[in-house]
Amino acid sequence: MNHPGADGARRIGPYTLLAPQGAVGGNEVFSARTDEGLLVTVTVVGPALAADPEFRDRFRAAVEAARALSGAFLVPVLDADADASVPWLATRFTAGLPLRQAVDRHGSLSEPALRMLADGLAQALAVLHAAGTVHGGVTPDSVLLTMDGPRITALGMAGATASPAPAPTDDMFDLGSTVLFAASGGEAGTGTLPVSLHDVIGGCLYPDPPDRPTAEQLVDYLRHQNLPALQGSWLPPAVTADMAAAAAAVGSVSAGGSGPGPVPPPPVIAAGTGVSRRKLIIGLAGGVAVLGGGAAALAFSGDSSPAPDGRAGSTSRPASPSGVRSPSASSASPSSTDGPEAVVLDGPDATKAWSGTGKNAPTCLEASDKVVMVVTDAATSFLDAETGDSVFQKLNTTNQFGTSMFTYPTAYADGVFYLLCDTPSKSGLLAAFDATSGKVKWATKMADAEPGGGKHLTMYSSHYVAAAGNTVYVCGNVMDTSKSYSDKAPSTGYIRAFNAATGKGLWRVKGTDINNVLVPPTGSHLLATSAVPGEKPGRVQMIDAGRKGARGWNVSVQRDAYYFSTGWPLTCYADGLFLFAGGNGNKLFAVDAATGREKWHQRFDAKSGDEVHIGTPFSSPDGATVFVPVGSDLAALATANGTIQWVATLEGANDMGGANTFAASSGLGGKDAQCSADTVFATDGAKTLWAIDAATGRARWKYNDPGQPDVGFKWAVGGDHVFIASHLTMTAIAAHAR
């Protein structure tokens, strides 16, 4: 079966899986979220092990033993289910970077870092061995680097995968191999070990198990060397910068590993039901009309009057426009035939314009009407949009983390591609490429740390890049590594502005009131949202780019967690209006971008009484239409007055057996829906891409690749084509393909 992936609607046990973190021993590891909004890490057992009944017995026993363990360098077990059809294990979420990833990307660790690695792993194994258990899977993949030391993950999982059961001496051999890997950069040979570790780590690798030191002996050996204590961070700045980026990619948790933090809650959708066309009511201030034919009862109005106080969030109801019945009108009933009829999405399979296979899997894509920029962890290349043939010369710019629901490191505007990238010699670059030649226009090194007291204390993690007019913006989060972190503290975000022609820095702002930032394609007004944990109100405010990031109008948002996620904006701009969710996440507000004055708002409810959260709204390129995903429904509204143009509905199940929903309805960010001039492209929980006629709401075609990754494919729109990356395969489909 396909395991759950980074889709907000996918669940295993009581957890919603957000994004993949890697694999350990053939088992997939995901960041996940509880229904209360807390982050955890979930390991999903691979199919081969799940089919072994003896494994389940070992797994059950290992989990029970792991629940009783605690230690500074162990990641605690929270929950597990050995009897589920797909067994799983949940541990506390810890922000960090897998050792293998750190070494593969940045090379071997220094001697002080290797000593701390060895000591932390030995202390963790000492706790396990004293309790009469073993880990059985200490590898560069199961060791996590955090700001205050290493952590051993996969407790209760790794030891259960081996038969016969491993011994403590096996753990010590694995510890030695892991430290050697970190010392050699992945190359074999103990000659790379520093003098202070050569004998003891070499001893861990003795072929005869009884000759290997115990974990307690290793800890004691290191302490009795009496070497100077490590000053400052134990890891180099490049690694801590990657740790910050990895933490940001799963929802604004601290790099200190102090515990999980809240992220936006998913839409409340019961399995097999969802917010379907039979249950959804879209209630707007001012009037009502009801769809007929077995579709959902949709209430809407076209009121364009501002709220009396001139601010978004007013609960006053303006008068109904002429020709629209009030909510109390007796004729407003489910049998009414007023309004557009809901469209059930169904269409033929897409016809490919071209398809080809590369050597490296793309991490992110960006496209114009003529060129596709394909970025991998090895290089950046350019393809002809019409043929898929390679054009221009490859560049040595790379992006390892790539596109996710929280990060979008590419942009295109006015004939220029922009990319947050690294090169073999430099990291943390913002680069601009000419779309007609593929040549580098400029590359700017963005300082990812600010010194303080002789140490690197303030880390900048970049979430996404956007371009508007003659300015390029980079938005992300700031972490102060000198401070202790709390999941109850607000996050600090930033906006950095660069000259689009030269890459020269123009201005920057940061603060706890800047968390999720929208950069419109035109104009000088940006929109920033912020939130703090603990059920406190968040804020939506205008940032005036014309005044170097000065704060403008702001309004309160009742549901704090709705905007806690950082990364790709959860808001929308269309025709001079900012659109964003408020209330309990069930109201869409349209306000003047310059003044914050409300033009109209709309409320979404479900007949069943379930709580409804609208997803991330998005607009047509001309700004005339706004599209709003709500569970299984996608509504098209006129930007001018909020009048509903059409409603398209998904039927069937997602790939986990629950009700199918639009990926954009999760409200987690990411470009899960995009538009060309006359087509809406949107993905769903069954990992299908739909091409929907923007004028009618009817499907032109659908695309699904049975061989795509479990997390789904990456895709971008350029001109009248959509470009899809699935593993090593690139595919292009025309918007009007049949």
XYZ file of C-alpha atoms in Angstrom:
738
model
C 0.000 0.000 0.000
C 1.086 3.604 -0.325
C 2.134 5.050 2.992
C 0.779 8.424 4.024
C 2.834 11.399 2.965
C 3.042 15.172 3.263
C -0.615 15.752 2.636
C -2.563 17.443 5.428
C -5.552 15.080 4.939
C -3.558 11.854 5.470
C -3.649 10.224 8.864
C -2.263 7.205 10.616
C -3.646 6.357 14.025
C -4.645 9.637 15.711
C -2.047 11.698 13.810
C -2.115 13.836 10.678
C 1.096 13.293 8.714
C 2.679 16.476 7.385
C 5.979 15.831 5.626
C 8.567 13.065 5.195
C 11.758 13.254 7.270
C 13.563 10.260 5.809
C 13.825 6.534 6.379
C 15.341 4.329 9.089
C 15.819 0.625 8.484
C 13.269 0.507 5.677
C 10.665 2.370 7.738
C 9.388 5.788 6.681
C 9.631 8.723 9.103
C 7.231 11.682 9.004
C 6.625 14.854 10.919
C 3.045 14.696 12.165
C 0.499 16.589 14.208
C -2.027 15.741 16.888
C -5.585 17.024 16.660
C -4.598 19.540 19.347
C -1.906 20.931 17.041
C 1.226 19.447 18.678
C 4.066 18.170 16.530
C 5.316 14.599 16.825
C 7.456 12.287 14.726
C 5.778 9.158 13.379
C 7.675 6.144 12.046
C 5.609 3.978 9.723
C 6.665 0.331 9.500
C 7.642 -0.922 6.045
C 5.447 -3.506 4.300
C 7.947 -6.364 4.649
C 8.183 -6.021 8.410
C 4.454 -5.402 8.784
C 3.799 -8.786 7.137
C 6.005 -10.580 9.690
C 3.902 -11.650 12.737
C 7.037 -12.228 14.832
C 8.070 -8.618 14.231
C 4.848 -7.383 15.803
C 5.615 -9.297 19.001
C 9.146 -7.885 19.116
C 7.833 -4.421 18.320
C 5.224 -4.564 21.086
C 7.835 -5.631 23.658
C 10.353 -3.013 22.474
C 7.783 -0.231 22.693
C 6.815 -1.182 26.246
C 10.471 -1.114 27.247
C 11.082 2.198 25.469
C 8.133 3.919 27.172
C 9.913 3.591 30.519
C 13.167 5.137 29.275
C 14.249 8.755 29.624
C 17.561 10.447 29.020
C 19.056 13.687 27.772
C 20.070 12.143 24.442
C 17.037 9.928 23.819
C 13.896 10.937 21.914
C 10.968 9.715 24.074
C 8.330 7.310 22.799
C 4.805 8.720 23.064
C 2.514 6.226 21.358
C 2.487 3.153 19.124
C 0.211 0.539 17.591
C 1.708 -2.855 16.866
C -1.646 -4.320 15.796
C -2.621 -1.762 13.157
C -2.691 -2.879 9.530
C 0.339 -0.611 9.130
C 2.162 -0.574 12.504
C 3.504 2.797 13.616
C 5.452 4.520 16.370
C 5.106 8.128 17.581
C 7.932 9.937 19.363
C 8.326 13.496 20.605
C 9.122 15.890 17.798
C 12.714 17.122 18.024
C 13.974 19.827 15.694
C 17.279 18.854 14.166
C 19.150 17.420 11.188
C 19.960 13.736 10.526
C 23.676 13.108 10.882
C 23.929 11.570 7.420
C 22.372 14.628 5.815
C 24.691 16.983 7.698
C 27.828 15.057 6.753
C 26.800 14.458 3.139
C 26.122 18.158 2.726
C 28.893 19.784 4.796
C 31.568 17.140 5.287
C 33.169 15.686 8.385
C 32.679 17.108 11.865
C 35.395 18.797 13.892
C 37.139 17.029 16.771
C 35.113 18.849 19.486
C 31.884 18.009 17.651
C 32.946 14.363 17.264
C 33.668 14.153 20.976
C 30.238 15.542 21.820
C 28.659 13.137 19.330
C 30.430 10.135 20.845
C 29.662 11.202 24.407
C 25.960 11.853 23.688
C 25.487 8.527 21.904
C 27.317 6.669 24.674
C 25.177 8.294 27.367
C 22.025 7.369 25.469
C 23.113 3.751 25.030
C 24.136 3.555 28.678
C 20.541 4.334 29.652
C 19.204 1.661 27.282
C 21.670 -1.001 28.364
C 21.129 -0.317 32.070
C 17.415 -0.947 31.498
C 18.177 -4.317 29.906
C 17.349 -3.271 26.341
C 19.285 -2.384 23.201
C 18.714 -0.042 20.297
C 19.874 -2.259 17.431
C 19.922 0.446 14.796
C 22.312 3.285 15.667
C 23.240 4.683 12.259
C 23.825 8.104 10.670
C 20.122 7.989 9.763
C 18.843 7.372 13.300
C 21.074 10.007 14.928
C 19.686 13.522 14.978
C 21.868 16.603 15.474
C 20.219 19.283 17.607
C 21.453 22.575 18.992
C 22.340 21.038 22.355
C 23.696 17.676 21.301
C 22.909 14.474 19.402
C 19.718 12.475 19.866
C 19.095 8.796 19.165
C 15.754 8.294 17.455
C 13.635 5.254 16.553
C 13.507 3.911 20.105
C 11.277 0.863 20.216
C 11.563 0.441 16.460
C 15.130 -0.319 15.446
C 15.739 -3.090 17.978
C 12.526 -4.807 16.984
C 13.540 -5.076 13.329
C 16.374 -7.549 13.914
C 16.064 -11.262 14.529
C 17.791 -12.599 16.516
C 17.814 -9.642 18.889
C 21.026 -7.581 18.896
C 23.315 -7.354 21.926
C 24.741 -4.269 23.684
C 28.065 -4.974 21.989
C 26.315 -4.637 18.624
C 25.140 -1.172 19.697
C 28.720 -0.223 20.527
C 29.954 -1.356 17.113
C 27.211 0.757 15.534
C 28.243 3.731 17.687
C 31.836 3.387 16.501
C 30.762 3.127 12.864
C 28.548 6.200 13.214
C 31.281 8.340 14.774
C 33.743 7.127 12.137
C 31.279 8.141 9.430
C 31.067 11.638 10.929
C 34.865 11.874 11.193
C 35.645 10.650 7.683
C 32.861 12.352 5.761
C 31.564 8.946 4.751
C 34.907 7.458 3.723
C 36.197 4.251 5.287
C 39.245 3.987 7.555
C 39.966 4.797 11.202
C 42.868 7.030 10.202
C 40.450 9.946 10.019
C 39.639 9.750 13.729
C 41.239 12.465 15.891
C 43.844 11.386 18.421
C 41.484 11.858 21.364
C 39.024 9.342 19.896
C 41.252 6.998 17.903
C 41.747 4.317 20.544
C 38.269 4.221 22.091
C 36.286 4.448 18.848
C 38.684 2.010 17.234
C 37.961 -0.296 20.175
C 34.215 -0.101 19.417
C 35.041 -1.561 15.988
C 36.987 -4.598 17.258
C 35.760 -7.745 15.460
C 35.488 -9.707 18.722
C 32.432 -8.324 20.641
C 33.814 -8.933 24.168
C 36.780 -6.668 23.359
C 34.555 -3.646 22.701
C 34.078 -1.057 25.486
C 30.714 -0.684 27.167
C 28.759 2.544 26.861
C 29.614 3.447 30.478
C 33.311 2.845 29.817
C 33.216 5.117 26.774
C 31.582 7.941 28.764
C 34.122 7.497 31.555
C 37.044 7.447 29.093
C 36.014 10.755 27.534
C 35.491 12.459 30.884
C 38.887 11.416 32.227
C 40.723 12.965 29.281
C 40.096 16.378 30.877
C 40.172 18.205 27.547
C 38.970 21.839 27.425
C 35.192 22.246 27.351
C 33.648 23.244 24.038
C 32.896 26.962 23.772
C 29.899 28.200 21.780
C 27.873 26.065 19.400
C 29.129 22.499 18.959
C 28.224 22.571 15.251
C 29.463 24.820 12.417
C 27.183 27.678 11.248
C 26.407 25.949 7.941
C 24.951 22.930 9.770
C 22.960 25.024 12.235
C 21.580 27.043 9.308
C 20.348 23.801 7.729
C 18.881 22.757 11.068
C 16.965 26.015 11.207
C 15.671 25.493 7.679
C 14.614 21.927 8.485
C 12.800 23.112 11.611
C 11.031 25.831 9.641
C 9.934 23.310 7.047
C 7.727 21.520 9.557
C 6.099 24.464 11.199
C 8.089 26.952 13.269
C 9.448 24.720 16.015
C 12.608 25.704 17.857
C 15.949 24.314 16.850
C 16.617 23.541 20.505
C 14.353 20.523 20.577
C 12.512 21.765 23.636
C 9.288 20.208 22.562
C 6.615 20.327 19.948
C 4.865 23.512 18.978
C 1.427 24.166 17.540
C 0.707 24.192 13.839
C -2.514 24.951 12.006
C -5.251 22.424 12.699
C -6.602 20.438 9.763
C -10.108 20.830 8.418
C -12.446 18.818 10.639
C -13.469 16.093 8.219
C -14.794 12.770 9.404
C -13.562 9.818 7.397
C -15.925 9.011 4.600
C -17.914 12.214 4.984
C -15.954 15.436 4.597
C -17.392 18.843 3.919
C -19.171 17.561 0.865
C -21.540 19.164 -1.607
C -24.381 17.726 0.471
C -23.247 19.388 3.689
C -21.517 22.622 2.785
C -23.340 25.883 3.383
C -21.561 29.050 2.413
C -23.325 31.796 4.353
C -22.587 35.399 3.480
C -23.689 38.582 5.145
C -26.676 40.202 3.537
C -28.702 37.600 1.728
C -29.285 34.033 0.664
C -29.960 31.944 -2.392
C -30.001 28.149 -2.452
C -28.598 25.721 -4.952
C -30.866 23.002 -6.167
C -30.546 19.562 -7.731
C -28.925 17.429 -4.877
C -26.074 19.911 -4.452
C -25.205 21.654 -1.239
C -27.308 24.527 -0.044
C -25.103 27.533 -0.755
C -26.013 30.914 0.666
C -24.358 33.934 -0.903
C -24.696 37.617 -1.560
C -22.957 40.227 -3.649
C -22.794 42.988 -1.066
C -19.978 45.470 -1.644
C -20.609 47.803 1.298
C -17.717 48.293 3.735
C -18.089 47.478 7.402
C -19.356 50.487 9.360
C -16.100 50.962 11.227
C -14.053 50.627 8.074
C -12.041 47.688 9.417
C -12.015 44.012 8.647
C -13.598 41.714 11.188
C -16.794 43.652 11.863
C -19.774 41.497 12.695
C -22.274 44.074 11.417
C -24.393 42.880 8.524
C -24.874 45.372 5.694
C -28.161 45.652 3.904
C -29.012 43.098 1.241
C -28.481 44.206 -2.323
C -31.438 44.441 -4.621
C -32.752 41.146 -5.902
C -31.200 38.978 -3.183
C -33.438 37.435 -0.555
C -32.699 37.785 3.133
C -31.899 34.748 5.293
C -35.406 34.853 6.752
C -37.138 34.693 3.386
C -39.488 31.704 3.398
C -38.660 30.785 -0.175
C -35.012 30.230 0.688
C -35.049 26.463 1.068
C -33.024 23.442 -0.109
C -35.500 22.945 -2.943
C -34.793 26.345 -4.436
C -33.170 26.389 -7.867
C -31.548 29.814 -7.482
C -27.811 30.126 -8.086
C -25.268 27.998 -9.961
C -25.509 24.230 -9.845
C -22.610 22.390 -8.244
C -20.308 20.539 -10.637
C -18.977 17.093 -9.741
C -15.444 16.856 -11.075
C -14.949 14.105 -13.618
C -12.799 14.175 -16.680
C -10.609 12.137 -19.040
C -6.998 11.308 -18.354
C -4.627 14.001 -19.518
C -2.697 13.748 -22.757
C 0.990 14.461 -22.246
C 2.686 17.082 -24.382
C 6.066 15.506 -23.598
C 7.786 13.439 -20.951
C 11.415 12.681 -20.163
C 13.689 11.181 -17.529
C 16.657 12.842 -15.837
C 19.503 11.682 -13.597
C 18.469 13.545 -10.448
C 15.061 14.024 -8.881
C 13.939 17.671 -8.987
C 13.617 19.363 -5.612
C 11.763 22.393 -7.014
C 10.425 23.753 -10.309
C 9.613 27.153 -11.767
C 8.331 27.929 -15.247
C 7.633 30.707 -17.720
C 5.694 30.266 -20.939
C 8.934 29.334 -22.724
C 11.361 27.815 -20.193
C 11.188 25.433 -17.226
C 13.807 25.815 -14.492
C 14.524 22.423 -12.890
C 16.482 22.452 -9.614
C 17.952 19.333 -8.020
C 20.430 18.677 -5.226
C 23.119 18.418 -7.927
C 22.508 21.271 -10.410
C 20.048 23.680 -12.010
C 19.004 23.098 -15.608
C 16.565 24.647 -18.062
C 14.145 22.916 -20.437
C 12.264 24.146 -23.464
C 8.627 24.402 -22.368
C 7.315 23.187 -25.740
C 9.615 20.197 -26.283
C 11.294 19.314 -22.984
C 14.710 19.588 -24.643
C 17.568 20.991 -22.614
C 18.419 24.622 -23.292
C 21.215 26.779 -21.917
C 24.104 25.507 -19.836
C 23.601 23.747 -16.520
C 24.474 25.747 -13.426
C 26.080 24.487 -10.218
C 23.357 26.051 -8.073
C 21.414 23.546 -5.971
C 18.628 23.364 -3.431
C 18.523 20.295 -1.227
C 15.347 20.919 0.777
C 13.292 22.113 -2.186
C 9.606 22.830 -2.289
C 7.389 21.765 0.582
C 4.168 22.929 2.184
C 6.227 25.473 4.143
C 8.940 26.453 1.678
C 8.931 27.677 -1.910
C 12.459 28.702 -2.940
C 11.743 29.759 -6.552
C 9.984 32.609 -8.319
C 9.572 33.985 -11.830
C 8.750 37.554 -12.859
C 9.442 39.775 -15.879
C 11.795 37.395 -17.670
C 13.870 36.461 -14.613
C 14.017 33.289 -12.498
C 14.892 33.673 -8.812
C 16.247 30.872 -6.636
C 17.298 30.401 -3.020
C 20.273 28.122 -3.495
C 23.746 26.882 -2.620
C 26.890 26.265 -4.686
C 29.793 23.928 -3.887
C 31.663 26.854 -2.331
C 28.872 29.044 -0.950
C 25.591 28.543 0.846
C 22.629 30.795 1.505
C 22.506 32.537 -1.876
C 19.710 34.410 -3.605
C 20.368 34.142 -7.343
C 18.710 35.633 -10.422
C 18.855 33.939 -13.842
C 17.966 35.487 -17.203
C 15.110 33.394 -18.621
C 16.232 34.055 -22.225
C 19.815 32.859 -21.787
C 20.023 30.937 -18.508
C 22.922 33.138 -17.426
C 23.370 34.379 -13.890
C 22.351 38.035 -13.575
C 23.534 38.282 -10.002
C 23.904 36.237 -6.830
C 23.714 37.709 -3.364
C 25.050 36.035 -0.241
C 22.377 36.425 2.408
C 23.923 36.515 5.869
C 22.262 33.632 7.656
C 23.696 34.582 11.020
C 24.416 37.712 12.984
C 27.336 37.693 15.445
C 26.740 38.558 19.067
C 29.367 38.490 21.784
C 31.804 36.711 19.520
C 29.357 33.889 18.708
C 26.819 33.272 15.975
C 23.566 33.844 17.790
C 20.876 34.887 15.327
C 20.007 32.490 12.506
C 17.909 33.388 9.465
C 16.040 30.583 7.704
C 14.563 31.388 4.291
C 11.088 30.098 3.495
C 10.227 31.582 0.145
C 11.151 34.165 -2.463
C 8.766 36.446 -4.373
C 9.213 39.236 -6.911
C 7.091 42.324 -7.528
C 8.067 45.226 -9.769
C 11.716 46.154 -9.194
C 12.000 44.373 -5.843
C 12.681 40.798 -4.782
C 11.615 39.681 -1.318
C 12.835 36.822 0.844
C 10.711 35.851 3.833
C 11.395 33.463 6.667
C 12.055 33.030 10.383
C 14.667 34.223 12.843
C 16.081 32.066 15.623
C 18.269 33.318 18.459
C 20.424 30.363 19.473
C 21.539 32.077 22.692
C 18.043 31.931 24.152
C 16.024 29.060 25.511
C 13.013 28.191 23.418
C 9.453 27.497 24.414
C 6.542 26.162 22.425
C 4.475 28.851 24.140
C 6.561 31.725 22.758
C 5.670 33.564 19.532
C 7.893 33.053 16.515
C 9.903 35.859 14.931
C 9.684 36.366 11.206
C 11.447 38.645 8.759
C 11.118 40.298 5.356
C 14.217 41.185 3.332
C 14.001 43.331 0.195
C 16.548 43.281 -2.646
C 16.920 45.297 -5.840
C 15.668 43.071 -8.673
C 18.212 44.461 -11.150
C 21.343 44.195 -9.006
C 20.599 41.996 -5.980
C 21.632 44.782 -3.646
C 19.926 44.711 -0.259
C 17.388 47.487 0.226
C 15.823 47.005 3.648
C 14.754 44.414 6.182
C 12.273 44.160 9.022
C 11.679 41.466 11.601
C 9.439 40.867 14.586
C 6.991 38.540 16.298
C 4.238 40.349 14.371
C 5.665 39.028 11.074
C 5.115 35.330 10.573
C 3.514 34.490 7.240
C 4.018 37.085 4.488
C 2.155 37.680 1.225
C 3.910 39.575 -1.575
C 1.389 40.644 -4.242
C 2.549 40.665 -7.886
C 1.913 44.422 -8.061
C 1.781 47.363 -5.687
C 3.838 48.286 -2.636
C 1.631 46.817 0.088
C 2.549 43.450 1.613
C 0.409 41.455 4.040
C 1.894 39.859 7.149
C 0.091 37.544 9.541
C 1.236 36.535 12.989
C 0.065 34.268 15.762
C 1.103 33.148 19.202
C 0.412 29.759 20.808
C -2.052 29.369 23.626
C -5.361 30.400 22.052
C -4.423 34.070 21.870
C -5.563 36.214 18.949
C -3.245 36.592 15.987
C -2.846 39.669 13.795
C -3.136 40.521 10.116
C -1.333 43.708 9.119
C -0.162 45.634 6.096
C 3.561 46.140 5.546
C 4.349 49.212 3.443
C 7.214 48.348 1.099
C 7.236 51.921 -0.187
C 8.258 53.027 3.312
C 10.914 50.316 3.787
C 8.702 47.888 5.655
C 6.846 50.318 7.906
C 3.819 48.770 9.631
C 0.402 49.857 8.377
C -3.144 48.940 9.358
C -3.742 45.776 11.365
C -6.680 43.693 12.580
C -7.125 40.893 15.093
C -7.668 37.306 13.948
C -9.644 35.251 16.424
C -8.148 31.879 15.652
C -4.488 32.137 16.582
C -3.303 28.798 15.188
C -4.675 29.518 11.744
C -1.613 31.578 10.831
C 0.972 29.914 13.012
C 2.415 28.131 9.981
C 5.264 29.908 8.251
C 6.172 29.694 4.617
C 4.075 30.075 1.526
C 1.320 32.620 2.281
C -2.037 31.496 3.628
C -3.552 34.698 2.261
C -4.428 36.055 -1.171
C -4.263 39.263 -3.223
C -6.660 40.084 -6.058
C -7.481 43.361 -7.813
C -6.387 45.669 -5.001
C -7.841 43.506 -2.223
C -6.246 41.313 0.411
C -8.224 38.174 1.233
C -7.676 36.164 4.385
C -9.449 33.861 6.810
C -10.731 35.127 10.141
C -13.249 34.194 12.802
C -12.674 30.540 13.640
C -11.102 30.003 10.259
C -14.537 29.869 8.622
C -14.792 33.479 7.370
C -13.157 34.948 4.291
C -12.530 38.688 4.494
C -11.857 40.920 1.475
C -10.300 44.251 2.438
C -8.708 47.178 0.641
C -4.952 46.525 0.532
C -4.026 50.134 1.290
C -6.522 50.955 4.044
C -7.725 47.656 5.529
C -11.307 48.736 4.929
C -13.578 45.736 4.504
C -15.320 45.361 1.176
C -17.131 42.096 1.862
C -16.831 38.942 3.915
C -18.191 35.458 3.650
C -18.801 32.688 6.184
C -18.570 28.960 5.550
C -20.527 26.430 7.630
C -21.351 22.728 7.439
C -24.886 21.457 7.945
C -23.565 18.658 10.122
C -22.363 21.163 12.695
C -18.690 20.258 12.194
C -16.178 23.057 12.407
C -15.181 24.312 8.977
C -11.800 25.781 8.038
C -11.421 27.331 4.635
C -8.166 26.631 2.874
C -5.715 29.010 1.288
C -7.557 31.257 -1.206
C -5.940 32.010 -4.570
C -6.818 34.219 -7.504
C -6.881 34.175 -11.272
C -3.977 35.982 -12.996
C -6.210 38.942 -13.857
C -7.486 39.163 -10.264
C -11.141 39.069 -11.289
C -11.880 35.743 -9.590
C -10.959 34.296 -6.217
C -11.003 30.547 -5.648
C -11.668 29.183 -2.152
C -11.061 25.507 -1.248
C -13.232 24.079 1.557
C -12.738 20.364 2.107
C -14.134 18.592 -0.948
C -15.408 21.818 -2.517
C -13.788 24.554 -4.552
C -15.823 27.745 -4.930
C -15.151 30.498 -7.474
C -16.136 33.988 -6.325
C -16.167 37.313 -8.115
C -13.491 39.462 -6.507
C -15.598 42.598 -6.847
C -18.436 41.492 -4.577
C -17.966 37.871 -3.472
C -20.718 36.504 -5.717
C -20.333 32.772 -6.265
C -19.676 31.887 -9.907
C -19.504 28.112 -9.559
C -18.744 25.319 -7.087
C -16.756 22.224 -8.085
C -16.862 19.104 -5.922
C -14.647 16.065 -5.486
C -16.164 12.650 -4.975
C -14.630 9.365 -3.942
C -11.903 8.632 -1.426
C -8.396 9.865 -0.845
C -5.492 7.422 -0.824
C -6.148 6.632 2.859
C -9.795 5.695 2.361
C -11.345 8.878 3.792
C -13.281 11.515 1.907
C -11.308 13.081 -0.918
C -10.482 16.754 -0.392
C -8.519 19.472 -2.160
C -4.944 19.645 -0.884
C -5.241 23.443 -0.708
C -8.122 23.096 1.757
C -5.740 21.973 4.512
C -4.651 25.585 5.081
C -1.030 24.530 5.580
C 0.504 26.527 2.742
C 2.280 25.376 -0.376
C 1.225 25.833 -3.980
C -1.396 23.102 -4.052
C -3.504 25.194 -6.449
C -2.360 27.503 -9.252
C -3.904 29.226 -12.254
C -3.121 29.921 -15.882
C -5.101 32.489 -17.860
C -8.234 30.321 -18.085
C -7.523 27.159 -16.094
C -7.416 26.258 -12.406
C -4.963 23.512 -11.497
C -5.456 21.818 -8.130
C -4.317 18.602 -6.452
C -6.409 16.424 -4.158
C -5.982 13.821 -1.428
C -5.816 11.032 -3.996
C -2.679 12.670 -5.442
C -4.541 13.623 -8.603
C -3.974 16.878 -10.463
C -7.139 18.428 -11.893
C -7.354 20.967 -14.720
C -10.587 22.923 -14.209
C -12.127 25.394 -16.628
C -11.938 28.720 -14.753
C -15.151 29.935 -16.366
C -17.397 26.916 -15.677
C -15.815 24.813 -12.925
C -15.873 21.719 -15.124
C -12.849 19.430 -15.316
C -10.888 19.438 -18.550
C -8.705 16.509 -17.528
C -7.109 14.742 -14.575
C -3.610 13.388 -14.097
C -2.386 10.696 -11.731
C 0.934 8.889 -11.856
C 0.821 5.459 -10.154
C 4.604 5.584 -9.803
C 4.779 8.970 -8.118
C 6.409 9.350 -4.694
C 4.256 8.759 -1.640
C 4.406 12.470 -0.921
C 3.053 13.276 -4.391
C 4.681 15.095 -7.281
C 6.066 18.605 -7.597
C 4.557 20.864 -10.233
C 4.531 24.398 -11.623
C 2.473 26.348 -14.153
C 4.039 28.290 -17.005
C 1.961 29.878 -19.760
C -0.733 27.398 -20.756
C 1.181 24.308 -19.588
C 1.682 22.570 -16.277
C 5.008 20.830 -15.611
C 5.186 17.848 -13.260
C 8.195 16.214 -11.585
C 7.610 12.657 -10.350
C 10.778 10.926 -9.116
C 13.163 11.307 -12.095
C 10.436 11.934 -14.671
C 9.418 15.343 -16.000
C 6.060 15.664 -17.776
C 4.332 18.572 -19.502
C 0.577 18.817 -20.093
C -1.230 21.589 -21.945
C -4.095 23.264 -20.109
C -6.511 22.290 -22.892
C -5.097 18.798 -23.414
C -7.627 16.079 -24.173
